[in-house]
JSON list of C-alpha atoms and ligand atoms in Angstrom, two decimals:
[
{"chain": "A", "resi": 1, "resn": "MET", "atom": "CA", "xyz": [36.51, 23.12, -62.39]},
{"chain": "A", "resi": 2, "resn": "ALA", "atom": "CA", "xyz": [36.82, 26.84, -61.55]},
{"chain": "A", "resi": 3, "resn": "ASP", "atom": "CA", "xyz": [39.75, 27.80, -59.51]},
{"chain": "A", "resi": 4, "resn": "THR", "atom": "CA", "xyz": [38.05, 29.17, -56.73]},
{"chain": "A", "resi": 5, "resn": "GLU", "atom": "CA", "xyz": [36.14, 25.99, -56.48]},
{"chain": "A", "resi": 6, "resn": "LYS", "atom": "CA", "xyz": [39.26, 24.00, -56.38]},
{"chain": "A", "resi": 7, "resn": "LYS", "atom": "CA", "xyz": [40.51, 26.07, -53.71]},
{"chain": "A", "resi": 8, "resn": "LYS", "atom": "CA", "xyz": [37.50, 25.54, -51.52]},
{"chain": "A", "resi": 9, "resn": "GLU", "atom": "CA", "xyz": [37.86, 22.08, -52.20]},
{"chain": "A", "resi": 10, "resn": "LYS", "atom": "CA", "xyz": [41.46, 22.16, -50.95]},
{"chain": "A", "resi": 11, "resn": "ASP", "atom": "CA", "xyz": [40.55, 24.05, -47.56]},
{"chain": "A", "resi": 12, "resn": "ARG", "atom": "CA", "xyz": [38.03, 21.21, -46.59]},
{"chain": "A", "resi": 13, "resn": "LEU", "atom": "CA", "xyz": [40.65, 18.51, -47.10]},
{"chain": "A", "resi": 14, "resn": "LEU", "atom": "CA", "xyz": [42.31, 17.18, -43.87]},
{"chain": "A", "resi": 15, "resn": "GLU", "atom": "CA", "xyz": [46.24, 17.07, -43.79]},
{"chain": "A", "resi": 16, "resn": "HIS", "atom": "CA", "xyz": [46.41, 13.43, -43.40]},
{"chain": "A", "resi": 17, "resn": "SER", "atom": "CA", "xyz": [46.17, 10.83, -46.06]},
{"chain": "A", "resi": 18, "resn": "TYR", "atom": "CA", "xyz": [46.01, 7.01, -45.40]},
{"chain": "A", "resi": 19, "resn": "ASP", "atom": "CA", "xyz": [47.36, 4.85, -48.09]},
{"chain": "A", "resi": 20, "resn": "GLY", "atom": "CA", "xyz": [46.26, 7.84, -50.41]},
{"chain": "A", "resi": 21, "resn": "ILE", "atom": "CA", "xyz": [43.01, 8.06, -48.82]},
{"chain": "A", "resi": 22, "resn": "GLN", "atom": "CA", "xyz": [42.07, 11.46, -47.75]},
{"chain": "A", "resi": 23, "resn": "GLU", "atom": "CA", "xyz": [39.06, 12.83, -45.97]},
{"chain": "A", "resi": 24, "resn": "TYR", "atom": "CA", "xyz": [37.18, 16.13, -45.90]},
{"chain": "A", "resi": 25, "resn": "ASP", "atom": "CA", "xyz": [36.41, 18.10, -42.63]},
{"chain": "A", "resi": 26, "resn": "ASN", "atom": "CA", "xyz": [32.65, 17.97, -42.58]},
{"chain": "A", "resi": 27, "resn": "PRO", "atom": "CA", "xyz": [31.43, 19.74, -39.83]},
{"chain": "A", "resi": 28, "resn": "MET", "atom": "CA", "xyz": [27.74, 19.18, -38.60]},
{"chain": "A", "resi": 29, "resn": "PRO", "atom": "CA", "xyz": [25.74, 22.21, -39.50]},
{"chain": "A", "resi": 30, "resn": "ARG", "atom": "CA", "xyz": [25.36, 25.02, -36.84]},
{"chain": "A", "resi": 31, "resn": "TRP", "atom": "CA", "xyz": [21.83, 24.26, -36.05]},
{"chain": "A", "resi": 32, "resn": "TRP", "atom": "CA", "xyz": [22.40, 20.81, -35.26]},
{"chain": "A", "resi": 33, "resn": "VAL", "atom": "CA", "xyz": [25.51, 21.51, -32.97]},
{"chain": "A", "resi": 34, "resn": "LEU", "atom": "CA", "xyz": [23.60, 24.07, -31.20]},
{"chain": "A", "resi": 35, "resn": "THR", "atom": "CA", "xyz": [20.60, 21.77, -30.55]},
{"chain": "A", "resi": 36, "resn": "PHE", "atom": "CA", "xyz": [23.09, 19.21, -29.51]},
{"chain": "A", "resi": 37, "resn": "TRP", "atom": "CA", "xyz": [24.36, 21.43, -26.71]},
{"chain": "A", "resi": 38, "resn": "ALA", "atom": "CA", "xyz": [20.93, 22.65, -25.90]},
{"chain": "A", "resi": 39, "resn": "THR", "atom": "CA", "xyz": [19.83, 19.07, -24.77]},
{"chain": "A", "resi": 40, "resn": "ILE", "atom": "CA", "xyz": [22.96, 18.65, -22.57]},
{"chain": "A", "resi": 41, "resn": "ILE", "atom": "CA", "xyz": [22.38, 21.91, -20.89]},
{"chain": "A", "resi": 42, "resn": "PHE", "atom": "CA", "xyz": [18.47, 21.17, -20.55]},
{"chain": "A", "resi": 43, "resn": "ALA", "atom": "CA", "xyz": [19.30, 17.71, -19.10]},
{"chain": "A", "resi": 44, "resn": "GLY", "atom": "CA", "xyz": [21.63, 19.26, -16.49]},
{"chain": "A", "resi": 45, "resn": "LEU", "atom": "CA", "xyz": [18.81, 21.60, -15.70]},
{"chain": "A", "resi": 46, "resn": "TYR", "atom": "CA", "xyz": [16.10, 19.24, -15.62]},
{"chain": "A", "resi": 47, "resn": "THR", "atom": "CA", "xyz": [18.09, 16.74, -13.33]},
{"chain": "A", "resi": 48, "resn": "LEU", "atom": "CA", "xyz": [18.40, 19.54, -10.72]},
{"chain": "A", "resi": 49, "resn": "ASN", "atom": "CA", "xyz": [14.52, 20.35, -10.90]},
{"chain": "A", "resi": 50, "resn": "PHE", "atom": "CA", "xyz": [13.55, 16.74, -11.09]},
{"chain": "A", "resi": 51, "resn": "ALA", "atom": "CA", "xyz": [15.64, 15.51, -8.03]},
{"chain": "A", "resi": 52, "resn": "GLY", "atom": "CA", "xyz": [14.40, 18.29, -5.92]},
{"chain": "A", "resi": 53, "resn": "ILE", "atom": "CA", "xyz": [17.85, 19.83, -5.45]},
{"chain": "A", "resi": 54, "resn": "GLY", "atom": "CA", "xyz": [17.25, 22.97, -7.36]},
{"chain": "A", "resi": 55, "resn": "THR", "atom": "CA", "xyz": [14.17, 25.17, -7.92]},
{"chain": "A", "resi": 56, "resn": "GLY", "atom": "CA", "xyz": [11.94, 22.45, -8.51]},
{"chain": "A", "resi": 57, "resn": "SER", "atom": "CA", "xyz": [9.94, 20.66, -5.55]},
{"chain": "A", "resi": 58, "resn": "GLY", "atom": "CA", "xyz": [11.19, 17.37, -6.68]},
{"chain": "A", "resi": 59, "resn": "ARG", "atom": "CA", "xyz": [9.39, 14.24, -7.93]},
{"chain": "A", "resi": 60, "resn": "ILE", "atom": "CA", "xyz": [7.96, 13.13, -4.29]},
{"chain": "A", "resi": 61, "resn": "ALA", "atom": "CA", "xyz": [6.42, 16.50, -3.91]},
{"chain": "A", "resi": 62, "resn": "ALA", "atom": "CA", "xyz": [4.98, 16.61, -7.22]},
{"chain": "A", "resi": 63, "resn": "TYR", "atom": "CA", "xyz": [3.50, 13.07, -6.63]},
{"chain": "A", "resi": 64, "resn": "GLU", "atom": "CA", "xyz": [2.00, 13.92, -3.28]},
{"chain": "A", "resi": 65, "resn": "LYS", "atom": "CA", "xyz": [0.38, 17.01, -4.78]},
{"chain": "A", "resi": 66, "resn": "GLU", "atom": "CA", "xyz": [-1.13, 15.02, -7.75]},
{"chain": "A", "resi": 67, "resn": "MET", "atom": "CA", "xyz": [-2.28, 12.35, -5.11]},
{"chain": "A", "resi": 68, "resn": "ALA", "atom": "CA", "xyz": [-3.86, 15.07, -3.02]},
{"chain": "A", "resi": 69, "resn": "ALA", "atom": "CA", "xyz": [-5.47, 16.57, -6.00]},
{"chain": "A", "resi": 70, "resn": "PHE", "atom": "CA", "xyz": [-6.96, 13.07, -7.02]},
{"chain": "A", "resi": 71, "resn": "ARG", "atom": "CA", "xyz": [-8.13, 12.42, -3.38]},
{"chain": "A", "resi": 72, "resn": "ALA", "atom": "CA", "xyz": [-9.52, 15.71, -3.23]},
{"chain": "A", "resi": 73, "resn": "ALA", "atom": "CA", "xyz": [-11.65, 15.06, -6.66]},
{"chain": "A", "resi": 74, "resn": "HIS", "atom": "CA", "xyz": [-12.44, 11.26, -5.48]},
{"chain": "A", "resi": 75, "resn": "PRO", "atom": "CA", "xyz": [-13.19, 11.31, -2.01]},
{"chain": "A", "resi": 76, "resn": "SER", "atom": "CA", "xyz": [-13.71, 7.50, -1.63]},
{"chain": "A", "resi": 77, "resn": "PRO", "atom": "CA", "xyz": [-11.27, 5.67, -4.20]},
{"chain": "A", "resi": 78, "resn": "ALA", "atom": "CA", "xyz": [-12.14, 2.09, -5.08]},
{"chain": "A", "resi": 79, "resn": "GLY", "atom": "CA", "xyz": [-15.38, 2.31, -3.43]},
{"chain": "A", "resi": 80, "resn": "LEU", "atom": "CA", "xyz": [-13.66, 2.61, 0.12]},
{"chain": "A", "resi": 81, "resn": "THR", "atom": "CA", "xyz": [-15.49, 4.61, 2.54]},
{"chain": "A", "resi": 82, "resn": "SER", "atom": "CA", "xyz": [-13.42, 7.65, 4.09]},
{"chain": "A", "resi": 83, "resn": "PRO", "atom": "CA", "xyz": [-11.85, 7.22, 7.45]},
{"chain": "A", "resi": 84, "resn": "GLU", "atom": "CA", "xyz": [-13.75, 10.20, 8.73]},
{"chain": "A", "resi": 85, "resn": "LYS", "atom": "CA", "xyz": [-17.22, 8.59, 7.74]},
{"chain": "A", "resi": 86, "resn": "LEU", "atom": "CA", "xyz": [-16.14, 5.17, 9.13]},
{"chain": "A", "resi": 87, "resn": "LEU", "atom": "CA", "xyz": [-15.20, 6.56, 12.33]},
{"chain": "A", "resi": 88, "resn": "ALA", "atom": "CA", "xyz": [-18.40, 8.40, 12.51]},
{"chain": "A", "resi": 89, "resn": "LEU", "atom": "CA", "xyz": [-20.23, 5.19, 11.85]},
{"chain": "A", "resi": 90, "resn": "THR", "atom": "CA", "xyz": [-18.39, 3.35, 14.70]},
{"chain": "A", "resi": 91, "resn": "LYS", "atom": "CA", "xyz": [-20.31, 5.50, 16.99]},
{"chain": "A", "resi": 92, "resn": "ASP", "atom": "CA", "xyz": [-23.69, 4.36, 15.55]},
{"chain": "A", "resi": 93, "resn": "GLY", "atom": "CA", "xyz": [-24.94, 1.41, 17.56]},
{"chain": "A", "resi": 94, "resn": "HIS", "atom": "CA", "xyz": [-27.29, 0.09, 14.71]},
{"chain": "A", "resi": 95, "resn": "GLU", "atom": "CA", "xyz": [-24.38, 0.11, 12.32]},
{"chain": "A", "resi": 96, "resn": "VAL", "atom": "CA", "xyz": [-22.24, -1.91, 14.73]},
{"chain": "A", "resi": 97, "resn": "SER", "atom": "CA", "xyz": [-25.07, -4.29, 15.46]},
{"chain": "A", "resi": 98, "resn": "GLU", "atom": "CA", "xyz": [-25.58, -4.97, 11.79]},
{"chain": "A", "resi": 99, "resn": "GLY", "atom": "CA", "xyz": [-21.90, -5.44, 11.60]},
{"chain": "A", "resi": 100, "resn": "LYS", "atom": "CA", "xyz": [-22.03, -8.13, 14.17]},
{"chain": "A", "resi": 101, "resn": "LYS", "atom": "CA", "xyz": [-24.52, -10.15, 12.19]},
{"chain": "A", "resi": 102, "resn": "VAL", "atom": "CA", "xyz": [-22.32, -9.91, 8.98]},
{"chain": "A", "resi": 103, "resn": "PHE", "atom": "CA", "xyz": [-19.57, -11.06, 11.41]},
{"chain": "A", "resi": 104, "resn": "VAL", "atom": "CA", "xyz": [-21.45, -14.07, 12.70]},
{"chain": "A", "resi": 105, "resn": "LYS", "atom": "CA", "xyz": [-22.64, -15.07, 9.41]},
{"chain": "A", "resi": 106, "resn": "ASN", "atom": "CA", "xyz": [-19.07, -15.01, 7.49]},
{"chain": "A", "resi": 107, "resn": "CYS", "atom": "CA", "xyz": [-16.02, -14.37, 9.67]},
{"chain": "A", "resi": 108, "resn": "VAL", "atom": "CA", "xyz": [-16.52, -16.64, 12.81]},
{"chain": "A", "resi": 109, "resn": "PRO", "atom": "CA", "xyz": [-15.10, -19.81, 11.19]},
{"chain": "A", "resi": 110, "resn": "CYS", "atom": "CA", "xyz": [-11.70, -18.18, 10.77]},
{"chain": "A", "resi": 111, "resn": "HIS", "atom": "CA", "xyz": [-11.74, -15.48, 13.36]},
{"chain": "A", "resi": 112, "resn": "GLY", "atom": "CA", "xyz": [-13.48, -16.94, 15.99]},
{"chain": "A", "resi": 113, "resn": "PRO", "atom": "CA", "xyz": [-16.93, -16.00, 17.52]},
{"chain": "A", "resi": 114, "resn": "ASP", "atom": "CA", "xyz": [-15.59, -13.28, 19.66]},
{"chain": "A", "resi": 115, "resn": "GLY", "atom": "CA", "xyz": [-12.76, -12.34, 17.07]},
{"chain": "A", "resi": 116, "resn": "GLY", "atom": "CA", "xyz": [-10.30, -14.01, 19.18]},
{"chain": "A", "resi": 117, "resn": "GLY", "atom": "CA", "xyz": [-8.91, -15.86, 16.00]},
{"chain": "A", "resi": 118, "resn": "VAL", "atom": "CA", "xyz": [-8.89, -19.37, 14.57]},
{"chain": "A", "resi": 119, "resn": "ILE", "atom": "CA", "xyz": [-7.14, -19.70, 11.11]},
{"chain": "A", "resi": 120, "resn": "GLY", "atom": "CA", "xyz": [-7.36, -15.86, 10.93]},
{"chain": "A", "resi": 121, "resn": "PRO", "atom": "CA", "xyz": [-5.59, -13.65, 13.35]},
{"chain": "A", "resi": 122, "resn": "ASN", "atom": "CA", "xyz": [-7.02, -12.08, 16.71]},
{"chain": "A", "resi": 123, "resn": "LEU", "atom": "CA", "xyz": [-8.90, -9.01, 15.84]},
{"chain": "A", "resi": 124, "resn": "THR", "atom": "CA", "xyz": [-9.39, -7.57, 19.43]},
{"chain": "A", "resi": 125, "resn": "ASP", "atom": "CA", "xyz": [-5.77, -6.99, 20.17]},
{"chain": "A", "resi": 126, "resn": "ASN", "atom": "CA", "xyz": [-3.45, -3.96, 19.01]},
{"chain": "A", "resi": 127, "resn": "ALA", "atom": "CA", "xyz": [-1.50, -5.94, 16.72]},
{"chain": "A", "resi": 128, "resn": "TRP", "atom": "CA", "xyz": [-2.23, -5.90, 12.91]},
{"chain": "A", "resi": 129, "resn": "ILE", "atom": "CA", "xyz": [-0.67, -7.34, 9.83]},
{"chain": "A", "resi": 130, "resn": "HIS", "atom": "CA", "xyz": [-2.30, -5.23, 7.15]},
{"chain": "A", "resi": 131, "resn": "GLY", "atom": "CA", "xyz": [-2.51, -2.09, 9.43]},
{"chain": "A", "resi": 132, "resn": "GLY", "atom": "CA", "xyz": [-4.90, -1.07, 12.21]},
{"chain": "A", "resi": 133, "resn": "LYS", "atom": "CA", "xyz": [-6.27, 2.38, 10.99]},
{"chain": "A", "resi": 134, "resn": "ILE", "atom": "CA", "xyz": [-9.92, 2.00, 10.22]},
{"chain": "A", "resi": 135, "resn": "GLN", "atom": "CA", "xyz": [-9.44, 2.48, 6.52]},
{"chain": "A", "resi": 136, "resn": "GLU", "atom": "CA", "xyz": [-6.73, -0.06, 6.42]},
{"chain": "A", "resi": 137, "resn": "ILE", "atom": "CA", "xyz": [-9.05, -2.59, 8.18]},
{"chain": "A", "resi": 138, "resn": "ASN", "atom": "CA", "xyz": [-11.90, -1.62, 5.83]},
{"chain": "A", "resi": 139, "resn": "ALA", "atom": "CA", "xyz": [-9.55, -2.14, 2.82]},
{"chain": "A", "resi": 140, "resn": "THR", "atom": "CA", "xyz": [-8.14, -5.57, 4.06]},
{"chain": "A", "resi": 141, "resn": "ILE", "atom": "CA", "xyz": [-11.68, -6.75, 4.42]},
{"chain": "A", "resi": 142, "resn": "THR", "atom": "CA", "xyz": [-12.79, -5.45, 0.90]},
{"chain": "A", "resi": 143, "resn": "ASN", "atom": "CA", "xyz": [-9.59, -6.95, -0.82]},
{"chain": "A", "resi": 144, "resn": "GLY", "atom": "CA", "xyz": [-8.86, -10.01, 1.29]},
{"chain": "A", "resi": 145, "resn": "VAL", "atom": "CA", "xyz": [-5.53, -11.47, 1.59]},
{"chain": "A", "resi": 146, "resn": "LEU", "atom": "CA", "xyz": [-6.08, -14.31, -0.81]},
{"chain": "A", "resi": 147, "resn": "ALA", "atom": "CA", "xyz": [-2.62, -15.83, -0.52]},
{"chain": "A", "resi": 148, "resn": "LYS", "atom": "CA", "xyz": [-3.37, -16.35, 3.24]},
{"chain": "A", "resi": 149, "resn": "GLY", "atom": "CA", "xyz": [-6.91, -17.47, 2.77]},
{"chain": "A", "resi": 150, "resn": "MET", "atom": "CA", "xyz": [-8.57, -14.12, 3.87]},
{"chain": "A", "resi": 151, "resn": "PRO", "atom": "CA", "xyz": [-11.50, -13.91, 1.25]},
{"chain": "A", "resi": 152, "resn": "GLN", "atom": "CA", "xyz": [-11.86, -11.03, -0.83]},
{"chain": "A", "resi": 153, "resn": "TRP", "atom": "CA", "xyz": [-15.09, -9.76, 0.80]},
{"chain": "A", "resi": 154, "resn": "GLY", "atom": "CA", "xyz": [-15.57, -6.99, -1.59]},
{"chain": "A", "resi": 155, "resn": "LYS", "atom": "CA", "xyz": [-16.68, -9.43, -4.04]},
{"chain": "A", "resi": 156, "resn": "ILE", "atom": "CA", "xyz": [-19.02, -11.10, -1.76]},
{"chain": "A", "resi": 157, "resn": "LEU", "atom": "CA", "xyz": [-20.66, -8.53, 0.37]},
{"chain": "A", "resi": 158, "resn": "LYS", "atom": "CA", "xyz": [-22.26, -5.12, -0.20]},
{"chain": "A", "resi": 159, "resn": "PRO", "atom": "CA", "xyz": [-20.20, -2.29, 0.48]},
{"chain": "A", "resi": 160, "resn": "GLU", "atom": "CA", "xyz": [-22.54, -1.25, 3.19]},
{"chain": "A", "resi": 161, "resn": "GLU", "atom": "CA", "xyz": [-22.09, -4.62, 4.78]},
{"chain": "A", "resi": 162, "resn": "ILE", "atom": "CA", "xyz": [-18.33, -4.05, 4.59]},
{"chain": "A", "resi": 163, "resn": "ASP", "atom": "CA", "xyz": [-18.51, -0.93, 6.31]},
{"chain": "A", "resi": 164, "resn": "GLU", "atom": "CA", "xyz": [-20.90, -2.32, 9.03]},
{"chain": "A", "resi": 165, "resn": "VAL", "atom": "CA", "xyz": [-18.45, -5.47, 9.66]},
{"chain": "A", "resi": 166, "resn": "THR", "atom": "CA", "xyz": [-15.66, -2.73, 9.71]},
{"chain": "A", "resi": 167, "resn": "THR", "atom": "CA", "xyz": [-17.38, -0.89, 12.64]},
{"chain": "A", "resi": 168, "resn": "PHE", "atom": "CA", "xyz": [-17.84, -4.24, 14.42]},
{"chain": "A", "resi": 169, "resn": "VAL", "atom": "CA", "xyz": [-14.30, -5.13, 14.27]},
{"chain": "A", "resi": 170, "resn": "TRP", "atom": "CA", "xyz": [-13.29, -1.69, 15.19]},
{"chain": "A", "resi": 171, "resn": "SER", "atom": "CA", "xyz": [-15.72, -2.29, 18.31]},
{"chain": "A", "resi": 172, "resn": "ILE", "atom": "CA", "xyz": [-14.13, -5.36, 19.65]},
{"chain": "A", "resi": 173, "resn": "TYR", "atom": "CA", "xyz": [-10.79, -3.69, 20.10]},
{"chain": "A", "resi": 174, "resn": "GLY", "atom": "CA", "xyz": [-9.51, -4.35, 23.53]},
{"chain": "A", "resi": 175, "resn": "THR", "atom": "CA", "xyz": [-12.15, -6.96, 24.61]},
{"chain": "A", "resi": 176, "resn": "THR", "atom": "CA", "xyz": [-10.98, -10.13, 25.92]},
{"chain": "A", "resi": 177, "resn": "PRO", "atom": "CA", "xyz": [-11.76, -13.29, 23.93]},
{"chain": "A", "resi": 178, "resn": "ALA", "atom": "CA", "xyz": [-12.28, -16.75, 25.33]},
{"chain": "A", "resi": 179, "resn": "LYS", "atom": "CA", "xyz": [-9.09, -18.31, 23.53]},
{"chain": "A", "resi": 180, "resn": "PRO", "atom": "CA", "xyz": [-7.12, -15.18, 21.98]},
{"chain": "A", "resi": 181, "resn": "LYS", "atom": "CA", "xyz": [-4.65, -16.15, 19.55]},
{"chain": "A", "resi": 182, "resn": "ALA", "atom": "CA", "xyz": [-1.11, -14.63, 20.14]},
{"chain": "A", "resi": 183, "resn": "PRO", "atom": "CA", "xyz": [-0.57, -11.16, 18.51]},
{"chain": "A", "resi": 184, "resn": "GLU", "atom": "CA", "xyz": [0.47, -10.95, 14.95]},
{"chain": "A", "resi": 185, "resn": "GLY", "atom": "CA", "xyz": [1.80, -7.92, 13.06]},
{"chain": "A", "resi": 186, "resn": "VAL", "atom": "CA", "xyz": [2.66, -4.76, 14.18]},
{"chain": "A", "resi": 187, "resn": "VAL", "atom": "CA", "xyz": [1.22, -3.02, 17.18]},
{"chain": "A", "resi": 188, "resn": "VAL", "atom": "CA", "xyz": [-0.69, 0.00, 16.29]},
{"chain": "A", "resi": 189, "resn": "ALA", "atom": "CA", "xyz": [-1.66, 2.87, 18.77]},
{"chain": "A", "resi": 190, "resn": "ARG", "atom": "CA", "xyz": [-5.13, 3.87, 18.78]},
{"chain": "B", "resi": 201, "resn": "HEC", "atom": "C1", "xyz": [-11.57, -18.57, 5.37]},
{"chain": "B", "resi": 201, "resn": "HEC", "atom": "C2", "xyz": [-10.99, -17.70, 6.51]},
{"chain": "B", "resi": 201, "resn": "HEC", "atom": "C3", "xyz": [-11.02, -16.49, 6.80]},
{"chain": "B", "resi": 201, "resn": "HEC", "atom": "C4", "xyz": [-12.59, -15.86, 6.94]},
{"chain": "B", "resi": 201, "resn": "HEC", "atom": "C5", "xyz": [-14.00, -16.49, 6.58]},
{"chain": "B", "resi": 201, "resn": "HEC", "atom": "C6", "xyz": [-12.46, -14.47, 7.08]},
{"chain": "B", "resi": 201, "resn": "HEC", "atom": "N1", "xyz": [-11.03, -14.25, 7.27]},
{"chain": "B", "resi": 201, "resn": "HEC", "atom": "FE1", "xyz": [-10.31, -12.49, 7.86]},
{"chain": "B", "resi": 201, "resn": "HEC", "atom": "N2", "xyz": [-8.46, -13.15, 7.78]},
{"chain": "B", "resi": 201, "resn": "HEC", "atom": "C7", "xyz": [-8.12, -14.59, 7.35]},
{"chain": "B", "resi": 201, "resn": "HEC", "atom": "C8", "xyz": [-6.80, -14.86, 7.41]},
{"chain": "B", "resi": 201, "resn": "HEC", "atom": "C9", "xyz": [-6.07, -16.20, 7.20]},
{"chain": "B", "resi": 201, "resn": "HEC", "atom": "C10", "xyz": [-5.97, -13.53, 7.70]},
{"chain": "B", "resi": 201, "resn": "HEC", "atom": "C11", "xyz": [-4.62, -13.32, 7.87]},
{"chain": "B", "resi": 201, "resn": "HEC", "atom": "C12", "xyz": [-4.15, -12.78, 6.54]},
{"chain": "B", "resi": 201, "resn": "HEC", "atom": "C13", "xyz": [-2.69, -12.86, 6.73]},
{"chain": "B", "resi": 201, "resn": "HEC", "atom": "O1", "xyz": [-1.99, -13.39, 7.33]},
{"chain": "B", "resi": 201, "resn": "HEC", "atom": "O2", "xyz": [-1.95, -11.88, 5.89]},
{"chain": "B", "resi": 201, "resn": "HEC", "atom": "C14", "xyz": [-7.17, -12.61, 7.91]},
{"chain": "B", "resi": 201, "resn": "HEC", "atom": "C15", "xyz": [-7.06, -11.28, 8.02]},
{"chain": "B", "resi": 201, "resn": "HEC", "atom": "C16", "xyz": [-7.99, -10.44, 8.56]},
{"chain": "B", "resi": 201, "resn": "HEC", "atom": "C17", "xyz": [-8.02, -8.93, 8.91]},
{"chain": "B", "resi": 201, "resn": "HEC", "atom": "C18", "xyz": [-6.70, -8.32, 8.99]},
{"chain": "B", "resi": 201, "resn": "HEC", "atom": "C19", "xyz": [-6.04, -8.56, 10.25]},
{"chain": "B", "resi": 201, "resn": "HEC", "atom": "C20", "xyz": [-4.64, -8.09, 10.42]},
{"chain": "B", "resi": 201, "resn": "HEC", "atom": "O3", "xyz": [-4.03, -8.19, 11.49]},
{"chain": "B", "resi": 201, "resn": "HEC", "atom": "O4", "xyz": [-4.33, -6.96, 9.77]},
{"chain": "B", "resi": 201, "resn": "HEC", "atom": "C21", "xyz": [-8.89, -8.39, 9.05]},
{"chain": "B", "resi": 201, "resn": "HEC", "atom": "C22", "xyz": [-9.31, -7.16, 9.54]},
{"chain": "B", "resi": 201, "resn": "HEC", "atom": "C23", "xyz": [-10.06, -9.56, 8.77]},
{"chain": "B", "resi": 201, "resn": "HEC", "atom": "N3", "xyz": [-9.28, -10.85, 8.38]},
{"chain": "B", "resi": 201, "resn": "HEC", "atom": "C24", "xyz": [-11.50, -9.46, 8.91]},
{"chain": "B", "resi": 201, "resn": "HEC", "atom": "C25", "xyz": [-12.41, -10.47, 8.46]},
{"chain": "B", "resi": 201, "resn": "HEC", "atom": "C26", "xyz": [-13.85, -10.00, 8.44]},
{"chain": "B", "resi": 201, "resn": "HEC", "atom": "C27", "xyz": [-14.52, -9.00, 8.70]},
{"chain": "B", "resi": 201, "resn": "HEC", "atom": "C28", "xyz": [-14.24, -11.24, 7.88]},
{"chain": "B", "resi": 201, "resn": "HEC", "atom": "C29", "xyz": [-15.78, -11.60, 7.51]},
{"chain": "B", "resi": 201, "resn": "HEC", "atom": "C30", "xyz": [-16.33, -10.59, 6.72]},
{"chain": "B", "resi": 201, "resn": "HEC", "atom": "C31", "xyz": [-13.29, -12.15, 7.70]},
{"chain": "B", "resi": 201, "resn": "HEC", "atom": "N4", "xyz": [-12.20, -11.41, 8.11]},
{"chain": "B", "resi": 201, "resn": "HEC", "atom": "C32", "xyz": [-13.33, -13.40, 7.23]},
{"chain": "B", "resi": 201, "resn": "HEC", "atom": "C33", "xyz": [-8.92, -15.55, 7.29]},
{"chain": "B", "resi": 201, "resn": "HEC", "atom": "C34", "xyz": [-10.54, -15.35, 7.02]}
]
């Protein structure tokens, strides 16, 4: 071994020796150490951005923005009619009377002939278990509440029929059924 090489070897050797075993000082390469520190700094900055503390708008705002973009691109997700359209349909007498036919045929055993409620809740009061906004009523009818015995009408009725019966349910709000069931759920102002 050449002399210079021997010296280099000696420099790299650490001072201590355990039972005659010595070790080299083998630092990680510079590029590795820099990358390591860069990831730590990045993580710090990213946390600030991600949590909405620093410059970024935060994940909730980012989510809302993505959802708004999605809604704009797909006005009626999952085949549900938009609330604006449903509210317009409630003013259409023909729509509501068609809805009444759907109701009489399918809903009376559980909700009563006047919507006062039997097994299912009273649909004429202002208390709602699954939300009283028109699109929520539309969604409840479409998806049902299988665990509680409310069928998934989206699988049985046509989308138009669901919209019709939604307008009918909307129209009986505030009426006085013969045998009203006590309100269930949360009161929703209309
Ligand atoms: C087999 C019985 C049954 C039939 C038939 C039925 N429902 Fe229901 N419905 C229920 C039950 C039970 C609930 C309550 C679900 C719960 O407690 O979560 C319910 C809940 C609802 C709700 C939500 C009420 C709320 O407070 O949020 C609406 C709206 C509704 N039904 C509309 C309809 C319409 C419209 C039809 C006919 C197309 C219909 N239901 C037919 C049993 C039925």
